[in-house]
Amino acid sequence: MEIQTDALLLARLVLAAVFLLAGVAKLADLAGSRAAIIAFGLPKSLAPSLGVALPVIELLVALAIIPVATARLASIAAIGLLAIFIAGISSLMIRGREAECHCFGQLHSSRVGWPTLIRNVVLAVVAIVVITGAETPGFAEGIAAFSRFEIVGFAVGLSTLAILCATAWFIFHLLRQHGRLLLRLDTLEQQLVSRGIIVNPAMAGSPDGLAVGVEAPRFALPGIDGVSRTLEELLEAARPLLLVFSHPGCPPCNSMLPALRAWQVAHESSLTLAFVSQGTAESNLAATELGIEHILLQKDSEIANSYEVYGTPNAVLVSPGGLIASMVVQGELAIRALVESTVSTAQSDASALEVSAKEF
C-alpha cells in the first residue's frame, strides 16, 4: 500500500510539474503561444484571449492537483486539456501540416509529431491513474481495499480512456477520408485552372499575414555563412523580394528545395528569393548543397511571427519599396503561383518601361 501511495503522489507531482512548467513558460512567451494557437488552425481573433487563458488554466490545474481534496477534479481538467491537445496534434499530422507546438514556450518548442502526441497520451494515462487512485489519507491509515467510490472512479477512468481512444480512432479515420477528398478536389481544381475555367485560388492567399501595403518588418538575420543580412540589403537590387519560411524538420519544405533553387536561377533578374529557416548550418545542409542563396537563420520563429506567418512552408512577397505586397501563401503550388505571377508582372513592367523609353 505504501508503494501505491508513493506512486500516486509521484503521479500528482509529475502532472503538477509539467503543467506548472508549461503554464509559466507560455506566459513568458505569449507571442509564441498565440502563434501556436493560430498554427493549430484556430481563428486569429481567438489567439490573444486563448494565448492567456490556456497557461492560466494550466497553472490552476498544477496548483489544484497537489492537495488531495482537489486532485481528482484537477486530473479530470487535465485530461480535458490533454484530449484537446491530442485531437489538435492528430488533426495536424493527418493533414500533413507542420507547426511548432510551443508546449513549453521558449524553454522547449519542438515540431508537432509522434513524440508530441505520445507525450500527451502518456500524461493523460498518468492523470487517469490519479483519478482512479485512492486518497492519501486512506493509504496512510492502511486501508486494505478499494472503497465503493474508488471502484466507481476506477471504472470512470477506464471508460474515459476508452472513449479517448475511440475518439482518436474515429477522428483519425474521418480526417484521413477528408484528406483523400481534399486531394481529389485539388486535382480537379488544378485541371480547371490549367484550362482557364477558374482563376487560381492559391493566389488569394490565406488569412495569415500582414495587410498588403503596410511596411514590412525590418530584420537582421545571420546567413548560413555567418554573415548577417538585413531586409534593406536584400532589397538593394530594387527587385521584389520573396521571403520563403521553412524548417529543416519539415518534409514539405525539404521536397520543394530543388524548386526554390530553380526559381532563383531562372528568375534572378526579376525576383530576389530569400530562404528563412531555423536551426543550425548543419541542419540546413540540404539547402546548402543545392546552392540555394540567401539562407537566413532565425533563432526560433521571431521573424515569422513578426510577419504573422504561421506554419511552413509559407511565403510572402515584399515590394522593392519595402511594403508587404501579397498575402501569405502556403505550400509549393501556392508559392509557385506567386513566383510566376510576380515574375510575369515584373517582366511586363520592364517591357512597358522599355517601350516608353524608346518612344521618348
XYZ file of N, CA, C and O in Angstrom, residues 154-309:
624
model
N -12.447 4.235 -10.598
C -11.618 3.408 -11.490
C -12.370 3.092 -12.777
O -11.810 3.162 -13.881
N -13.644 2.745 -12.640
C -14.454 2.436 -13.824
C -14.616 3.659 -14.711
O -14.539 3.571 -15.942
N -14.839 4.812 -14.072
C -14.968 6.052 -14.848
C -13.666 6.362 -15.588
O -13.672 6.770 -16.754
N -12.530 6.153 -14.903
C -11.237 6.397 -15.544
C -11.017 5.509 -16.742
O -10.573 5.960 -17.812
N -11.315 4.208 -16.590
C -11.163 3.290 -17.714
C -12.102 3.661 -18.860
O -11.727 3.591 -20.033
N -13.324 4.051 -18.504
C -14.283 4.459 -19.544
C -13.792 5.697 -20.282
O -13.910 5.805 -21.503
N -13.228 6.641 -19.519
C -12.696 7.858 -20.143
C -11.564 7.534 -21.109
O -11.495 8.073 -22.219
N -10.668 6.629 -20.670
C -9.568 6.221 -21.539
C -10.090 5.545 -22.790
O -9.602 5.801 -23.908
N -11.091 4.687 -22.631
C -11.663 4.004 -23.797
C -12.310 4.995 -24.751
O -12.169 4.886 -25.978
N -13.014 5.969 -24.178
C -13.659 6.989 -25.024
C -12.613 7.807 -25.769
O -12.771 8.120 -26.954
N -11.520 8.163 -25.078
C -10.444 8.924 -25.725
C -9.838 8.135 -26.885
O -9.601 8.679 -27.965
N -9.594 6.847 -26.645
C -9.017 6.010 -27.706
C -9.981 5.878 -28.883
O -9.571 5.977 -30.048
N -11.261 5.651 -28.570
C -12.251 5.520 -29.640
C -12.395 6.825 -30.414
O -12.512 6.827 -31.652
N -12.368 7.948 -29.687
C -12.479 9.249 -30.355
C -11.278 9.512 -31.250
O -11.428 9.997 -32.376
N -10.077 9.185 -30.745
C -8.876 9.373 -31.557
C -8.925 8.511 -32.813
O -8.566 8.963 -33.908
N -9.391 7.266 -32.655
C -9.505 6.369 -33.816
C -10.494 6.924 -34.820
O -10.241 6.946 -36.031
N -11.642 7.411 -34.320
C -12.673 7.948 -35.210
C -12.171 9.196 -35.936
O -12.357 9.344 -37.149
N -11.518 10.100 -35.189
C -11.004 11.330 -35.799
C -9.952 11.009 -36.854
O -9.921 11.608 -37.932
N -9.077 10.042 -36.541
C -8.025 9.667 -37.484
C -8.624 9.209 -38.814
O -8.233 9.681 -39.887
N -9.579 8.285 -38.750
C -10.172 7.754 -39.987
C -11.030 8.795 -40.688
O -11.051 8.861 -41.929
N -11.728 9.623 -39.921
C -12.546 10.660 -40.531
C -11.681 11.669 -41.284
O -11.977 12.028 -42.436
N -10.596 12.119 -40.646
C -9.734 13.103 -41.292
C -8.952 12.493 -42.452
O -8.627 13.185 -43.417
N -8.643 11.200 -42.359
C -7.962 10.561 -43.489
C -8.870 10.543 -44.714
O -8.430 10.815 -45.838
N -10.151 10.223 -44.506
C -11.096 10.269 -45.619
C -11.251 11.697 -46.132
O -11.331 11.934 -47.340
N -11.273 12.641 -45.177
C -11.375 14.050 -45.571
C -10.157 14.473 -46.384
O -10.274 15.219 -47.368
N -8.971 13.989 -45.978
C -7.753 14.308 -46.723
C -7.787 13.762 -48.147
O -7.353 14.431 -49.093
N -8.299 12.549 -48.309
C -8.402 11.985 -49.662
C -9.338 12.818 -50.527
O -9.061 13.048 -51.713
N -10.435 13.265 -49.931
C -11.378 14.099 -50.675
C -10.739 15.419 -51.084
O -10.921 15.889 -52.220
N -9.959 16.021 -50.169
C -9.288 17.279 -50.490
C -8.277 17.104 -51.615
O -8.132 17.983 -52.482
N -7.564 15.974 -51.630
C -6.603 15.714 -52.700
C -7.319 15.617 -54.054
O -6.826 16.129 -55.063
N -8.461 14.957 -54.064
C -9.220 14.859 -55.314
C -9.710 16.224 -55.766
O -9.688 16.538 -56.963
N -10.174 17.027 -54.799
C -10.630 18.371 -55.151
C -9.476 19.235 -55.664
O -9.655 20.039 -56.591
N -8.279 19.083 -55.056
C -7.108 19.836 -55.518
C -6.763 19.466 -56.958
O -6.421 20.327 -57.772
N -6.833 18.168 -57.275
C -6.547 17.709 -58.639
C -7.539 18.310 -59.622
O -7.159 18.804 -60.698
N -8.814 18.269 -59.261
C -9.847 18.843 -60.122
C -9.637 20.341 -60.278
O -9.775 20.898 -61.383
N -9.293 21.022 -59.184
C -9.072 22.468 -59.213
C -7.911 22.832 -60.134
O -8.006 23.790 -60.915
N -6.828 22.057 -60.067
C -5.675 22.313 -60.928
C -6.031 22.140 -62.401
O -5.566 22.896 -63.263
N -6.858 21.150 -62.708
C -7.288 20.943 -64.090
C -8.131 22.111 -64.590
O -7.969 22.563 -65.733
N -9.017 22.621 -63.731
C -9.849 23.761 -64.116
C -9.009 25.014 -64.322
O -9.266 25.813 -65.229
N -7.983 25.194 -63.452
C -7.100 26.346 -63.596
C -6.300 26.250 -64.893
O -6.149 27.226 -65.630
N -5.778 25.055 -65.195
C -4.964 24.870 -66.396
C -5.762 25.119 -67.674
O -5.205 25.508 -68.696
N -7.055 24.896 -67.616
C -7.909 25.117 -68.796
C -8.504 26.517 -68.829
O -9.269 26.847 -69.736
N -8.155 27.325 -67.821
C -8.633 28.707 -67.795
C -10.076 28.858 -67.382
O -10.676 29.907 -67.589
N -10.668 27.806 -66.801
C -12.075 27.871 -66.423
C -12.253 28.687 -65.147
O -13.230 29.418 -64.988
N -11.294 28.562 -64.210
C -11.350 29.332 -62.977
C -9.998 29.987 -62.746
O -8.989 29.585 -63.326
N -9.982 31.007 -61.891
C -8.744 31.672 -61.505
C -8.095 30.853 -60.393
O -8.774 30.288 -59.535
N -6.780 30.799 -60.401
C -6.069 30.025 -59.396
C -6.374 30.569 -57.999
O -5.970 31.677 -57.656
N -7.082 29.803 -57.150
C -7.419 30.300 -55.816
C -6.220 30.419 -54.903
O -6.297 31.046 -53.860
N -5.119 29.786 -55.281
C -3.920 29.889 -54.436
C -3.431 31.318 -54.346
O -2.781 31.709 -53.376
N -3.726 32.119 -55.359
C -3.258 33.495 -55.362
C -4.068 34.382 -54.422
O -3.727 35.518 -54.168
N -5.159 33.824 -53.906
C -5.971 34.610 -52.984
C -5.340 34.703 -51.601
O -5.760 35.473 -50.768
N -4.320 33.883 -51.383
C -3.603 33.932 -50.119
C -4.339 33.208 -49.013
O -5.212 32.397 -49.231
N -3.999 33.482 -47.782
C -4.593 32.842 -46.610
C -4.883 33.930 -45.595
O -4.456 35.063 -45.742
N -5.657 33.598 -44.549
C -5.971 34.633 -43.561
C -4.767 35.085 -42.750
O -4.845 36.073 -42.035
N -3.663 34.338 -42.832
C -2.476 34.744 -42.100
C -1.775 35.889 -42.824
O -1.974 36.125 -44.003
N -0.897 36.569 -42.089
C -0.058 37.578 -42.726
C -0.513 38.995 -42.461
O -1.652 39.265 -42.099
N 0.428 39.920 -42.659
C 0.135 41.341 -42.520
C -0.674 41.833 -43.710
O -0.674 41.217 -44.776
N -1.336 42.946 -43.522
C -2.148 43.509 -44.605
C -1.250 43.999 -45.732
O -0.161 44.540 -45.500
N -1.709 43.795 -46.954
C -0.966 44.263 -48.118
C -0.869 45.788 -48.078
O -1.862 46.480 -47.843
N 0.339 46.307 -48.285
C 0.550 47.746 -48.308
C 1.194 48.307 -47.057
O 1.676 49.449 -47.084
N 1.224 47.513 -45.964
C 1.884 48.000 -44.752
C 3.387 47.788 -44.874
O 3.859 46.996 -45.688
N 4.129 48.507 -44.062
C 5.581 48.394 -44.114
C 6.031 47.028 -43.593
O 5.571 46.557 -42.548
N 6.920 46.396 -44.337
C 7.429 45.086 -43.944
C 8.336 45.227 -42.722
O 9.161 46.139 -42.668
N 8.198 44.354 -41.720
C 9.060 44.436 -40.536
C 10.535 44.296 -40.907
O 10.909 43.427 -41.693
N 11.350 45.176 -40.359
C 12.800 45.121 -40.612
C 13.421 43.978 -39.815
O 12.916 43.589 -38.763
N 14.507 43.443 -40.311
C 15.205 42.381 -39.585
C 16.662 42.348 -39.996
O 17.056 42.902 -41.032
N 17.460 41.722 -39.180
C 18.863 41.427 -39.480
C 19.101 39.995 -39.018
O 19.035 39.711 -37.822
N 19.346 39.110 -39.963
C 19.492 37.694 -39.644
C 20.843 37.171 -40.129
O 21.309 37.562 -41.209
N 21.468 36.291 -39.362
C 22.720 35.693 -39.836
C 22.456 34.725 -40.984
O 21.490 33.962 -40.955
N 23.294 34.789 -41.992
C 23.199 33.841 -43.083
C 23.849 32.532 -42.686
O 24.525 32.423 -41.662
N 23.659 31.513 -43.510
C 24.243 30.218 -43.205
C 25.769 30.284 -43.266
O 26.466 29.432 -42.720
N 26.298 31.344 -43.928
C 27.739 31.553 -43.994
C 28.250 32.393 -42.822
O 29.433 32.718 -42.746
N 27.324 32.778 -41.918
C 27.712 33.556 -40.751
C 27.634 35.051 -40.946
O 27.793 35.808 -39.990
N 27.392 35.511 -42.174
C 27.318 36.943 -42.473
C 25.877 37.414 -42.288
O 24.954 36.827 -42.842
N 25.686 38.459 -41.513
C 24.351 38.976 -41.246
C 23.827 39.747 -42.453
O 24.571 40.475 -43.116
N 22.533 39.583 -42.728
C 21.882 40.297 -43.828
C 20.600 40.942 -43.322
O 19.889 40.367 -42.504
N 20.318 42.119 -43.839
C 19.131 42.856 -43.417
C 18.120 42.897 -44.560
O 18.432 42.573 -45.715
N 16.916 43.305 -44.219
C 15.879 43.453 -45.248
C 16.306 44.495 -46.271
O 16.105 44.309 -47.482
N 16.900 45.562 -45.806
C 17.327 46.628 -46.726
C 18.355 46.105 -47.731
O 18.310 46.469 -48.919
N 19.276 45.272 -47.287
C 20.293 44.726 -48.196
C 19.673 43.814 -49.240
O 20.089 43.816 -50.409
N 18.668 43.060 -48.858
C 18.007 42.168 -49.809
C 17.192 42.945 -50.839
O 16.904 42.421 -51.922
N 16.822 44.172 -50.486
C 16.032 44.995 -51.408
C 16.886 45.962 -52.219
O 16.347 46.742 -53.015
N 18.200 45.917 -52.036
C 19.083 46.867 -52.731
C 19.010 46.737 -54.245
O 19.232 47.709 -54.964
N 18.702 45.542 -54.740
C 18.647 45.333 -56.193
C 17.393 45.916 -56.820
O 17.220 45.830 -58.042
N 16.526 46.509 -56.002
C 15.277 47.123 -56.491
C 14.391 46.107 -57.196
O 13.724 46.416 -58.186
N 14.393 44.880 -56.679
C 13.514 43.827 -57.200
C 12.580 43.368 -56.081
O 12.904 43.515 -54.905
N 11.421 42.806 -56.450
C 10.555 42.220 -55.415
C 11.315 41.141 -54.642
O 12.153 40.436 -55.208
N 11.013 41.018 -53.372
C 11.677 40.044 -52.509
C 10.649 39.025 -52.028
O 9.633 39.396 -51.442
N 10.925 37.752 -52.286
C 10.057 36.692 -51.810
C 10.717 36.029 -50.592
O 11.801 35.447 -50.707
N 10.077 36.159 -49.436
C 10.574 35.516 -48.219
C 9.875 34.167 -48.072
O 8.648 34.105 -47.912
N 10.646 33.091 -48.144
C 10.107 31.741 -48.006
C 10.486 31.217 -46.624
O 11.671 31.058 -46.322
N 9.502 30.964 -45.801
C 9.736 30.499 -44.428
C 9.693 28.978 -44.398
O 8.727 28.356 -44.861
N 10.742 28.392 -43.836
C 10.905 26.944 -43.875
C 11.424 26.444 -42.535
O 11.631 27.216 -41.591
N 11.604 25.135 -42.463
C 12.166 24.493 -41.270
C 12.842 23.207 -41.711
O 12.278 22.451 -42.522
N 14.048 22.916 -41.227
C 14.756 21.713 -41.674
C 14.043 20.412 -41.331
O 14.296 19.385 -41.945
N 13.138 20.443 -40.342
C 12.405 19.237 -39.986
C 11.050 19.132 -40.648
O 10.231 18.301 -40.267
N 10.805 19.945 -41.665
C 9.517 19.970 -42.369
C 9.648 19.235 -43.702
O 10.292 19.741 -44.629
N 9.054 18.035 -43.852
C 9.168 17.277 -45.111
C 8.689 18.042 -46.341
O 9.366 18.026 -47.377
N 7.517 18.737 -46.305
C 7.110 19.504 -47.489
C 8.117 20.588 -47.872
O 8.303 20.892 -49.042
N 8.770 21.165 -46.848
C 9.785 22.194 -47.115
C 10.975 21.585 -47.850
O 11.476 22.134 -48.833
N 11.436 20.439 -47.375
C 12.597 19.786 -47.980
C 12.313 19.332 -49.401
O 13.189 19.376 -50.263
N 11.087 18.912 -49.658
C 10.756 18.422 -51.001
C 10.719 19.544 -52.038
O 10.870 19.284 -53.239
N 10.527 20.779 -51.585
C 10.452 21.882 -52.539
C 11.787 22.630 -52.690
O 11.869 23.616 -53.429
N 12.835 22.162 -52.021
C 14.140 22.825 -52.120
C 14.656 22.900 -53.557
O 15.151 23.953 -53.981
N 14.578 21.817 -54.354
C 15.038 21.927 -55.750
C 14.281 22.995 -56.537
O 14.863 23.697 -57.364
N 12.976 23.111 -56.267
C 12.188 24.135 -56.969
C 12.644 25.532 -56.568
O 12.720 26.441 -57.417
N 12.983 25.732 -55.306
C 13.458 27.040 -54.850
C 14.734 27.440 -55.571
O 14.882 28.589 -56.025
N 15.658 26.492 -55.691
C 16.911 26.791 -56.392
C 16.648 27.082 -57.862
O 17.248 28.009 -58.444
N 15.730 26.325 -58.463
C 15.399 26.553 -59.872
C 14.798 27.939 -60.083
O 15.106 28.623 -61.068
N 13.963 28.384 -59.149
C 13.373 29.722 -59.264
C 14.441 30.794 -59.125
O 14.399 31.806 -59.835
N 15.373 30.580 -58.211
C 16.448 31.569 -58.040
C 17.265 31.717 -59.322
O 17.605 32.833 -59.719
N 17.557 30.609 -59.970
C 18.369 30.648 -61.188
C 17.582 31.236 -62.355
O 18.077 32.093 -63.099
N 16.332 30.782 -62.508
C 15.542 31.189 -63.670
C 15.075 32.646 -63.588
O 14.939 33.307 -64.624
N 14.847 33.145 -62.392
C 14.263 34.489 -62.253
C 15.187 35.441 -61.506
O 14.731 36.368 -60.834
N 16.474 35.240 -61.652
C 17.454 36.046 -60.928
C 17.327 37.533 -61.222
O 17.533 38.382 -60.355
N 16.960 37.864 -62.448
C 16.893 39.276 -62.842
C 15.565 39.935 -62.480
O 15.444 41.160 -62.566
N 14.573 39.125 -62.086
C 13.244 39.679 -61.820
C 12.810 39.581 -60.372
O 11.916 40.310 -59.936
N 13.453 38.681 -59.611
C 12.962 38.405 -58.270
C 14.120 37.983 -57.373
O 14.973 37.190 -57.768
N 14.148 38.524 -56.163
C 15.092 38.066 -55.146
C 14.361 37.117 -54.211
O 13.287 37.455 -53.703
N 14.933 35.953 -54.005
C 14.296 34.946 -53.168
C 15.188 34.657 -51.960
O 16.349 34.283 -52.123
N 14.649 34.860 -50.753
C 15.398 34.591 -49.523
C 14.732 33.451 -48.781
O 13.510 33.383 -48.670
N 15.566 32.576 -48.256
C 15.124 31.354 -47.597
C 15.313 31.545 -46.088
O 16.432 31.543 -45.593
N 14.210 31.739 -45.348
C 14.275 31.984 -43.911
C 13.971 30.676 -43.180
O 12.843 30.188 -43.195
N 15.002 30.109 -42.571
C 14.859 28.814 -41.916
C 15.206 28.930 -40.434
O 15.348 30.033 -39.893
N 15.317 27.785 -39.778
C 15.689 27.728 -38.373
C 16.793 26.685 -38.194
O 17.185 26.021 -39.148
N 17.280 26.556 -36.981
C 18.291 25.538 -36.713
C 19.696 26.021 -37.000
O 19.988 27.213 -37.017
N 20.576 25.064 -37.252
C 21.987 25.341 -37.491
C 22.331 25.177 -38.956
O 21.516 24.718 -39.766
N 23.569 25.529 -39.289
C 24.029 25.347 -40.663
C 24.016 23.866 -41.045
O 23.688 23.506 -42.174
N 24.345 23.004 -40.077
C 24.365 21.560 -40.358
C 22.967 21.034 -40.645
O 22.782 20.202 -41.541
N 21.962 21.511 -39.910
C 20.601 21.018 -40.126
C 20.009 21.527 -41.435
O 19.010 20.982 -41.921
N 20.604 22.573 -42.014
C 20.145 23.105 -43.306
C 21.112 22.725 -44.425
O 21.187 23.417 -45.447
N 21.822 21.638 -44.245
C 22.827 21.217 -45.213
C 22.214 20.907 -46.573
O 22.823 21.170 -47.608
N 20.999 20.375 -46.591
C 20.354 20.033 -47.865
C 20.170 21.271 -48.735
O 20.405 21.228 -49.952
N 19.771 22.381 -48.131
C 19.595 23.626 -48.887
C 20.939 24.156 -49.362
O 21.061 24.673 -50.487
N 21.960 24.020 -48.534
C 23.299 24.490 -48.906
C 23.849 23.695 -50.084
O 24.423 24.262 -51.020
N 23.692 22.372 -50.053
C 24.234 21.524 -51.120
C 23.567 21.796 -52.462
O 24.174 21.590 -53.510
N 22.324 22.255 -52.451
C 21.633 22.572 -53.696
C 22.052 23.933 -54.246
O 21.667 24.295 -55.356
N 22.796 24.696 -53.462
C 23.260 26.004 -53.913
C 22.258 27.115 -53.715
O 22.373 28.170 -54.351
N 21.293 26.919 -52.851
C 20.300 27.963 -52.595
C 20.985 29.160 -51.944
O 21.758 29.018 -51.000
N 20.719 30.342 -52.446
C 21.325 31.558 -51.936
C 20.414 32.225 -50.902
O 19.221 31.949 -50.822
N 21.008 33.122 -50.138
C 20.277 33.899 -49.119
C 19.561 32.984 -48.129
O 18.352 33.121 -47.878
N 20.291 32.032 -47.546
C 19.729 31.179 -46.496
C 19.941 31.885 -45.162
O 21.068 32.027 -44.697
N 18.846 32.349 -44.563
C 18.908 33.101 -43.317
C 18.357 32.250 -42.183
O 17.382 31.511 -42.363
N 18.961 32.356 -41.004
C 18.591 31.510 -39.877
C 18.040 32.354 -38.733
O 18.757 33.166 -38.145
N 16.765 32.179 -38.439
C 16.190 32.826 -37.261
C 16.363 31.908 -36.055
O 16.433 30.684 -36.194
N 16.435 32.505 -34.876
C 16.705 31.725 -33.662
C 15.566 30.773 -33.363
O 15.765 29.596 -33.098
N 14.348 31.269 -33.401
C 13.179 30.429 -33.173
C 12.209 30.663 -34.325
O 12.367 30.097 -35.384
N 11.223 31.485 -34.131
C 10.325 31.871 -35.222
C 9.967 33.347 -35.070
O 8.864 33.764 -35.405
N 10.935 34.133 -34.553
C 10.658 35.533 -34.245
C 10.362 36.358 -35.493
O 9.492 37.233 -35.483
N 11.075 36.094 -36.587
C 10.823 36.856 -37.815
C 9.507 36.412 -38.447
O 8.716 37.234 -38.915
N 9.257 35.110 -38.447
C 7.986 34.599 -38.964
C 6.818 35.207 -38.187
O 5.807 35.615 -38.781
N 6.953 35.273 -36.873
C 5.879 35.852 -36.059
C 5.671 37.321 -36.374
O 4.540 37.817 -36.385
N 6.764 38.054 -36.619
C 6.619 39.481 -36.920
C 5.891 39.703 -38.241
O 5.228 40.728 -38.419
N 6.017 38.734 -39.152
C 5.290 38.804 -40.428
C 3.935 38.100 -40.343
O 3.230 37.999 -41.345
N 3.597 37.595 -39.146
C 2.361 36.840 -38.917
C 2.269 35.646 -39.858
O 1.227 35.347 -40.447
N 3.393 34.960 -40.010
C 3.466 33.746 -40.814
C 3.541 32.569 -39.848
O 4.475 32.452 -39.064
